[in-house]
Amino acid sequence: MKKCNNINYNDLSKQFTLEELHTVLDNLEERPSNEDLYNIWNHVLGITKEDYLKKYEYQCYHVWDPLYPICVNTKYHTWYKSMYDIGVALSSTDRKCTHDFFGLVKDGASIDEIKNYIYVFIKYYDTLRNDLFNEHRERFTERMKNPKRLEI
């Protein structure tokens, strides 16, 4: 286990990596102040959004069969609709889970309960992002194959 020497979780100007977050959480032996926990949560939210847009470049740069040309406006409108839908789902999850996390902190949950919540949230969020990506990739690809049937 790596020691938490120079990692300052109160510095919100530099986003943690997942490894740094694990180091911080693994080294928390007693419950820090509520303010410190809120700052750690801000880092958690940042980590879950890492590479968010890069993952969806598939839709923007997808190469289509030249035999079936697609209007650029149709392609981008459909892509932005998918991005919007994914963003709404993730933002709703952020809001709900942040509310739940703040409730845990205010209720005086133990450090183990808080760590567990953070780890479960990161895993859930990653699964949700992957599921949304796959769902919208399929939907987007299907719409681009059948541009006459677009129902956006």
Backbone as numpy.savetxt, mean C-alpha at the origin, in Angstrom:
# Nx Ny Nz CAx CAy CAz Cx Cy Cz
19.68 -10.71 15.43 18.83 -9.53 15.43 19.73 -8.30 15.43
19.43 -7.38 14.54 20.19 -6.16 14.39 19.77 -5.16 15.46
20.73 -4.47 16.02 20.40 -3.46 17.03 19.99 -2.17 16.35
19.14 -1.46 17.01 18.55 -0.22 16.52 19.43 0.96 16.94
20.59 1.13 16.31 21.54 2.15 16.74 21.13 3.56 16.35
21.08 3.82 15.08 20.87 5.19 14.62 19.55 5.37 13.88
18.59 4.55 14.14 17.31 4.67 13.45 16.39 5.55 14.29
16.02 6.68 13.72 15.17 7.64 14.42 13.78 7.59 13.81
12.85 6.95 14.49 11.50 6.82 13.92 10.69 8.10 14.06
11.23 9.10 14.75 10.54 10.38 14.83 10.88 11.30 13.66
11.88 10.93 12.86 12.25 11.71 11.68 11.39 11.24 10.51
10.34 11.99 10.24 9.42 11.60 9.17 9.88 12.08 7.80
11.01 12.79 7.75 11.51 13.27 6.46 12.19 12.16 5.67
12.59 11.10 6.33 13.22 9.96 5.67 12.36 8.72 5.91
11.90 8.14 4.82 11.03 6.97 4.92 11.83 5.72 5.28
11.32 4.96 6.24 11.93 3.68 6.59 11.84 2.70 5.43
12.77 1.77 5.42 12.62 0.59 4.58 11.92 -0.46 5.45
11.48 -1.53 4.83 10.83 -2.60 5.59 11.81 -3.20 6.59
13.06 -3.34 6.18 14.08 -3.90 7.08 14.29 -2.99 8.30
14.34 -1.69 8.08 14.50 -0.75 9.20 13.31 -0.82 10.15
12.11 -0.95 9.59 10.93 -1.07 10.43 11.01 -2.32 11.29
11.38 -3.44 10.68 11.53 -4.68 11.44 12.56 -4.51 12.56
13.65 -3.83 12.26 14.69 -3.59 13.27 14.13 -2.78 14.43
13.41 -1.72 14.12 12.82 -0.88 15.17 11.84 -1.69 16.01
10.93 -2.41 15.35 9.92 -3.17 16.09 10.54 -4.28 16.92
11.53 -4.95 16.36 12.19 -6.04 17.10 12.92 -5.53 18.34
13.34 -4.28 18.32 14.09 -3.72 19.44 13.23 -2.97 20.45
11.94 -2.88 20.20 11.05 -2.23 21.17 10.74 -3.23 22.27
11.22 -2.94 23.45 10.97 -3.85 24.58 9.86 -3.32 25.48
9.75 -2.02 25.53 8.65 -1.44 26.30 7.90 -0.48 25.40
6.70 -0.19 25.81 5.82 0.63 24.99 6.31 2.08 24.96
6.60 2.60 23.75 6.99 4.01 23.66 5.77 4.91 23.81
5.98 6.20 23.77 4.88 7.15 23.91 3.91 7.01 22.73
2.70 7.50 22.93 1.71 7.46 21.85 2.23 8.20 20.62
2.86 9.34 20.83 3.40 10.12 19.72 4.42 9.30 18.92
5.28 8.58 19.61 6.26 7.73 18.93 5.57 6.62 18.14
4.53 6.05 18.70 3.79 5.00 18.00 3.11 5.56 16.74
2.58 6.77 16.84 1.96 7.39 15.67 3.00 7.63 14.58
4.20 8.03 14.97 5.27 8.24 13.99 5.68 6.92 13.34
5.75 5.87 14.13 6.06 4.55 13.56 4.97 4.15 12.56
3.71 4.42 12.92 2.61 4.09 12.02 2.73 4.86 10.70
3.16 6.11 10.76 3.36 6.87 9.52 4.40 6.19 8.63
5.43 5.65 9.23 6.43 4.91 8.45 5.81 3.63 7.87
4.97 2.97 8.64 4.29 1.76 8.14 3.47 2.10 6.90
2.70 3.18 6.97 1.89 3.58 5.81 2.76 3.89 4.60
3.90 4.52 4.84 4.82 4.81 3.73 5.38 3.55 3.10
5.72 2.58 3.94 6.26 1.32 3.44 5.24 0.59 2.57
3.99 0.61 2.98 2.97 -0.11 2.22 2.74 0.52 0.85
3.11 1.78 0.70 2.90 2.46 -0.58 4.14 2.46 -1.47
5.24 1.91 -0.98 6.46 1.86 -1.79 6.19 1.17 -3.11
6.69 1.74 -4.16 6.60 1.16 -5.50 5.16 0.96 -5.97
4.23 1.68 -5.37 2.81 1.56 -5.74 2.60 1.81 -7.23
3.09 2.94 -7.72 2.84 3.27 -9.12 3.67 2.43 -10.08
4.86 2.05 -9.67 5.70 1.22 -10.55 5.01 -0.09 -10.89
4.31 -0.63 -9.93 3.64 -1.92 -10.15 2.57 -1.82 -11.23
1.99 -0.65 -11.39 0.88 -0.50 -12.32 1.32 0.01 -13.69
2.64 0.12 -13.90 3.13 0.54 -15.21 2.74 -0.45 -16.30
2.49 -1.68 -15.91 2.05 -2.69 -16.88 0.91 -2.13 -17.72
-0.03 -1.51 -17.07 -1.21 -1.04 -17.78 -0.89 0.13 -18.70
0.04 0.96 -18.30 0.37 2.14 -19.08 1.18 1.78 -20.33
2.08 0.82 -20.20 3.00 0.52 -21.29 2.72 -0.81 -21.98
1.57 -1.37 -21.72 1.23 -2.66 -22.32 1.21 -2.53 -23.84
1.81 -3.49 -24.52 1.87 -3.47 -25.98 0.65 -4.21 -26.52
-0.06 -3.56 -27.43 -1.28 -4.15 -27.97 -1.04 -4.65 -29.38
-1.84 -5.59 -29.76 -1.79 -6.17 -31.09 -2.13 -5.09 -32.12
-1.25 -4.84 -33.09 -1.52 -3.79 -34.08 -2.73 -4.09 -34.97
-3.18 -5.34 -35.00 -4.37 -5.66 -35.78 -5.64 -5.11 -35.14
-5.55 -4.82 -33.85 -6.70 -4.30 -33.13 -6.32 -2.97 -32.48
-6.25 -1.92 -33.29 -5.84 -0.63 -32.72 -6.87 -0.12 -31.70
-6.35 0.53 -30.70 -7.20 1.06 -29.64 -6.95 2.55 -29.54
-8.01 3.28 -29.46 -7.91 4.73 -29.29 -7.13 5.03 -28.01
-6.16 5.92 -28.11 -5.33 6.27 -26.95 -6.19 6.79 -25.81
-7.20 7.58 -26.12 -8.08 8.10 -25.06 -8.80 6.97 -24.34
-9.23 5.96 -25.08 -9.90 4.82 -24.46 -8.95 4.08 -23.55
-7.74 3.85 -24.06 -6.74 3.12 -23.27 -6.43 3.87 -21.97
-6.15 5.16 -22.05 -5.78 5.90 -20.86 -6.96 6.13 -19.92
-8.14 6.33 -20.49 -9.32 6.48 -19.63 -9.55 5.20 -18.83
-9.42 4.07 -19.49 -9.60 2.79 -18.81 -8.51 2.58 -17.77
-7.27 2.92 -18.12 -6.15 2.76 -17.18 -6.34 3.66 -15.97
-6.71 4.92 -16.19 -6.91 5.83 -15.06 -8.09 5.42 -14.21
-9.10 4.84 -14.80 -10.24 4.33 -14.03 -9.78 3.21 -13.11
-8.95 2.32 -13.62 -8.41 1.24 -12.79 -7.57 1.82 -11.66
-6.71 2.78 -11.98 -5.86 3.41 -10.96 -6.73 4.08 -9.89
-7.78 4.74 -10.33 -8.69 5.40 -9.39 -9.34 4.38 -8.47
-9.87 3.31 -9.04 -10.54 2.28 -8.24 -9.59 1.64 -7.23
-8.37 1.37 -7.67 -7.37 0.80 -6.76 -7.04 1.80 -5.66
-6.86 3.05 -6.03 -6.56 4.10 -5.05 -7.65 4.25 -4.01
-8.90 4.19 -4.44 -10.03 4.30 -3.51 -10.01 3.13 -2.53
-9.81 1.93 -3.04 -9.80 0.75 -2.16 -8.66 0.83 -1.15
-7.47 1.22 -1.61 -6.33 1.31 -0.70 -6.49 2.45 0.30
-7.01 3.58 -0.15 -7.23 4.71 0.76 -8.25 4.37 1.84
-9.29 3.66 1.45 -10.30 3.24 2.43 -9.68 2.31 3.47
-8.81 1.42 3.00 -8.12 0.51 3.91 -7.20 1.29 4.84
-6.46 2.26 4.28 -5.59 3.11 5.11 -6.38 3.79 6.21
-7.50 4.39 5.83 -8.31 5.13 6.79 -8.82 4.23 7.90
-9.38 3.09 7.52 -9.94 2.18 8.51 -8.86 1.63 9.44
-7.76 1.19 8.86 -6.70 0.59 9.68 -5.99 1.64 10.53
-5.87 2.86 10.04 -5.29 3.93 10.86 -6.20 4.22 12.05
-7.49 4.26 11.79 -8.45 4.47 12.87 -8.33 3.36 13.91
-8.25 2.12 13.45 -8.12 0.98 14.36 -6.80 1.03 15.13
-5.71 1.40 14.45 -4.41 1.49 15.11 -4.43 2.57 16.19
-4.98 3.73 15.87 -5.06 4.81 16.86 -5.91 4.38 18.04
-6.96 3.60 17.78 -7.78 3.07 18.87 -6.99 2.14 19.76
-6.17 1.28 19.17 -5.31 0.39 19.96 -4.38 1.21 20.85
-3.77 2.22 20.28 -2.82 3.04 21.03 -3.53 3.76 22.17
-4.67 4.37 21.87 -5.41 5.12 22.90 -5.91 4.21 24.02
-6.24 2.96 23.66 -6.74 2.02 24.66 -5.62 1.39 25.48
-4.37 1.76 25.18 -3.24 1.27 25.96 -2.84 -0.16 25.66
-2.99 -0.58 24.42 -2.61 -1.94 24.04 -1.13 -2.18 24.33
-0.80 -3.43 24.58 0.60 -3.79 24.87 1.45 -3.64 23.61
2.75 -3.56 23.81 3.66 -3.44 22.67 3.57 -4.66 21.76
3.33 -5.83 22.33 3.19 -7.04 21.50 1.93 -6.98 20.63
0.84 -6.46 21.18 -0.39 -6.31 20.40 -0.18 -5.31 19.26
0.53 -4.24 19.55 0.78 -3.21 18.54 1.69 -3.75 17.44
2.75 -4.44 17.82 3.65 -5.05 16.83 2.88 -6.03 15.96
2.07 -6.87 16.58 1.29 -7.85 15.83 0.36 -7.15 14.84
-0.31 -6.09 15.28 -1.21 -5.35 14.40 -0.45 -4.82 13.18
0.73 -4.26 13.42 1.53 -3.70 12.33 1.94 -4.80 11.35
2.43 -5.92 11.86 2.85 -7.02 10.98 1.67 -7.57 10.17
0.54 -7.75 10.82 -0.65 -8.26 10.12 -1.11 -7.25 9.07
-1.08 -5.97 9.41 -1.49 -4.93 8.47 -0.61 -4.95 7.22
0.70 -5.01 7.39 1.62 -5.01 6.25 1.35 -6.21 5.35
1.16 -7.37 5.95 0.88 -8.58 5.16 -0.46 -8.45 4.44
-1.49 -7.99 5.15 -2.82 -7.82 4.56 -2.77 -6.82 3.40
-2.08 -5.70 3.62 -2.02 -4.64 2.62 -1.31 -5.13 1.36
-0.25 -5.89 1.54 0.48 -6.44 0.40 -0.41 -7.40 -0.39
-1.14 -8.24 0.31 -2.07 -9.16 -0.35 -3.17 -8.40 -1.08
-3.71 -7.37 -0.43 -4.76 -6.56 -1.05 -4.25 -5.89 -2.31
-3.06 -5.30 -2.25 -2.48 -4.65 -3.44 -2.33 -5.65 -4.58
-1.81 -6.83 -4.28 -1.63 -7.84 -5.32 -2.96 -8.29 -5.90
-3.94 -8.51 -5.04 -5.27 -8.92 -5.51 -5.90 -7.85 -6.39
-5.81 -6.59 -5.95 -6.38 -5.49 -6.74 -5.65 -5.36 -8.08
-4.34 -5.48 -8.04 -3.56 -5.40 -9.28 -4.00 -6.48 -10.26
-4.09 -7.72 -9.79 -4.47 -8.82 -10.68 -5.89 -8.66 -11.20
-6.79 -8.25 -10.33 -8.19 -8.03 -10.74 -8.28 -6.95 -11.82
-7.61 -5.84 -11.60 -7.70 -4.73 -12.56 -6.88 -5.00 -13.82
-5.82 -5.77 -13.72 -5.06 -6.14 -14.91 -5.94 -6.99 -15.82
-6.64 -7.95 -15.23 -7.55 -8.79 -16.02 -8.67 -7.94 -16.63
-9.25 -7.08 -15.82 -10.34 -6.23 -16.30 -9.85 -5.31 -17.41
-8.69 -4.70 -17.21 -8.11 -3.78 -18.19 -7.81 -4.52 -19.50
-7.17 -5.68 -19.39 -6.81 -6.45 -20.57 -8.06 -6.87 -21.33
-9.08 -7.30 -20.61 -10.33 -7.70 -21.26 -10.98 -6.52 -21.97
-10.97 -5.36 -21.35 -11.57 -4.18 -21.97 -10.80 -3.77 -23.22
-9.49 -3.91 -23.18 -8.69 -3.53 -24.34 -8.86 -4.52 -25.49
-9.18 -5.78 -25.16 -9.43 -6.77 -26.21 -10.79 -6.54 -26.85
-11.70 -5.95 -26.11 -13.07 -5.71 -26.58 -13.43 -4.24 -26.41
-12.75 -3.33 -27.10 -12.98 -1.90 -26.86 -14.39 -1.43 -27.20
-15.11 -2.17 -28.02 -16.47 -1.76 -28.38 -17.44 -1.99 -27.23
-17.06 -2.84 -26.28 -17.94 -3.18 -25.17 -17.52 -2.49 -23.88
-16.80 -1.42 -23.97 -16.33 -0.75 -22.76 -17.50 -0.19 -21.97
-17.54 -0.56 -20.72 -18.56 -0.02 -19.82 -17.82 0.54 -18.62
-17.49 1.79 -18.68 -16.71 2.39 -17.60 -17.59 3.27 -16.75
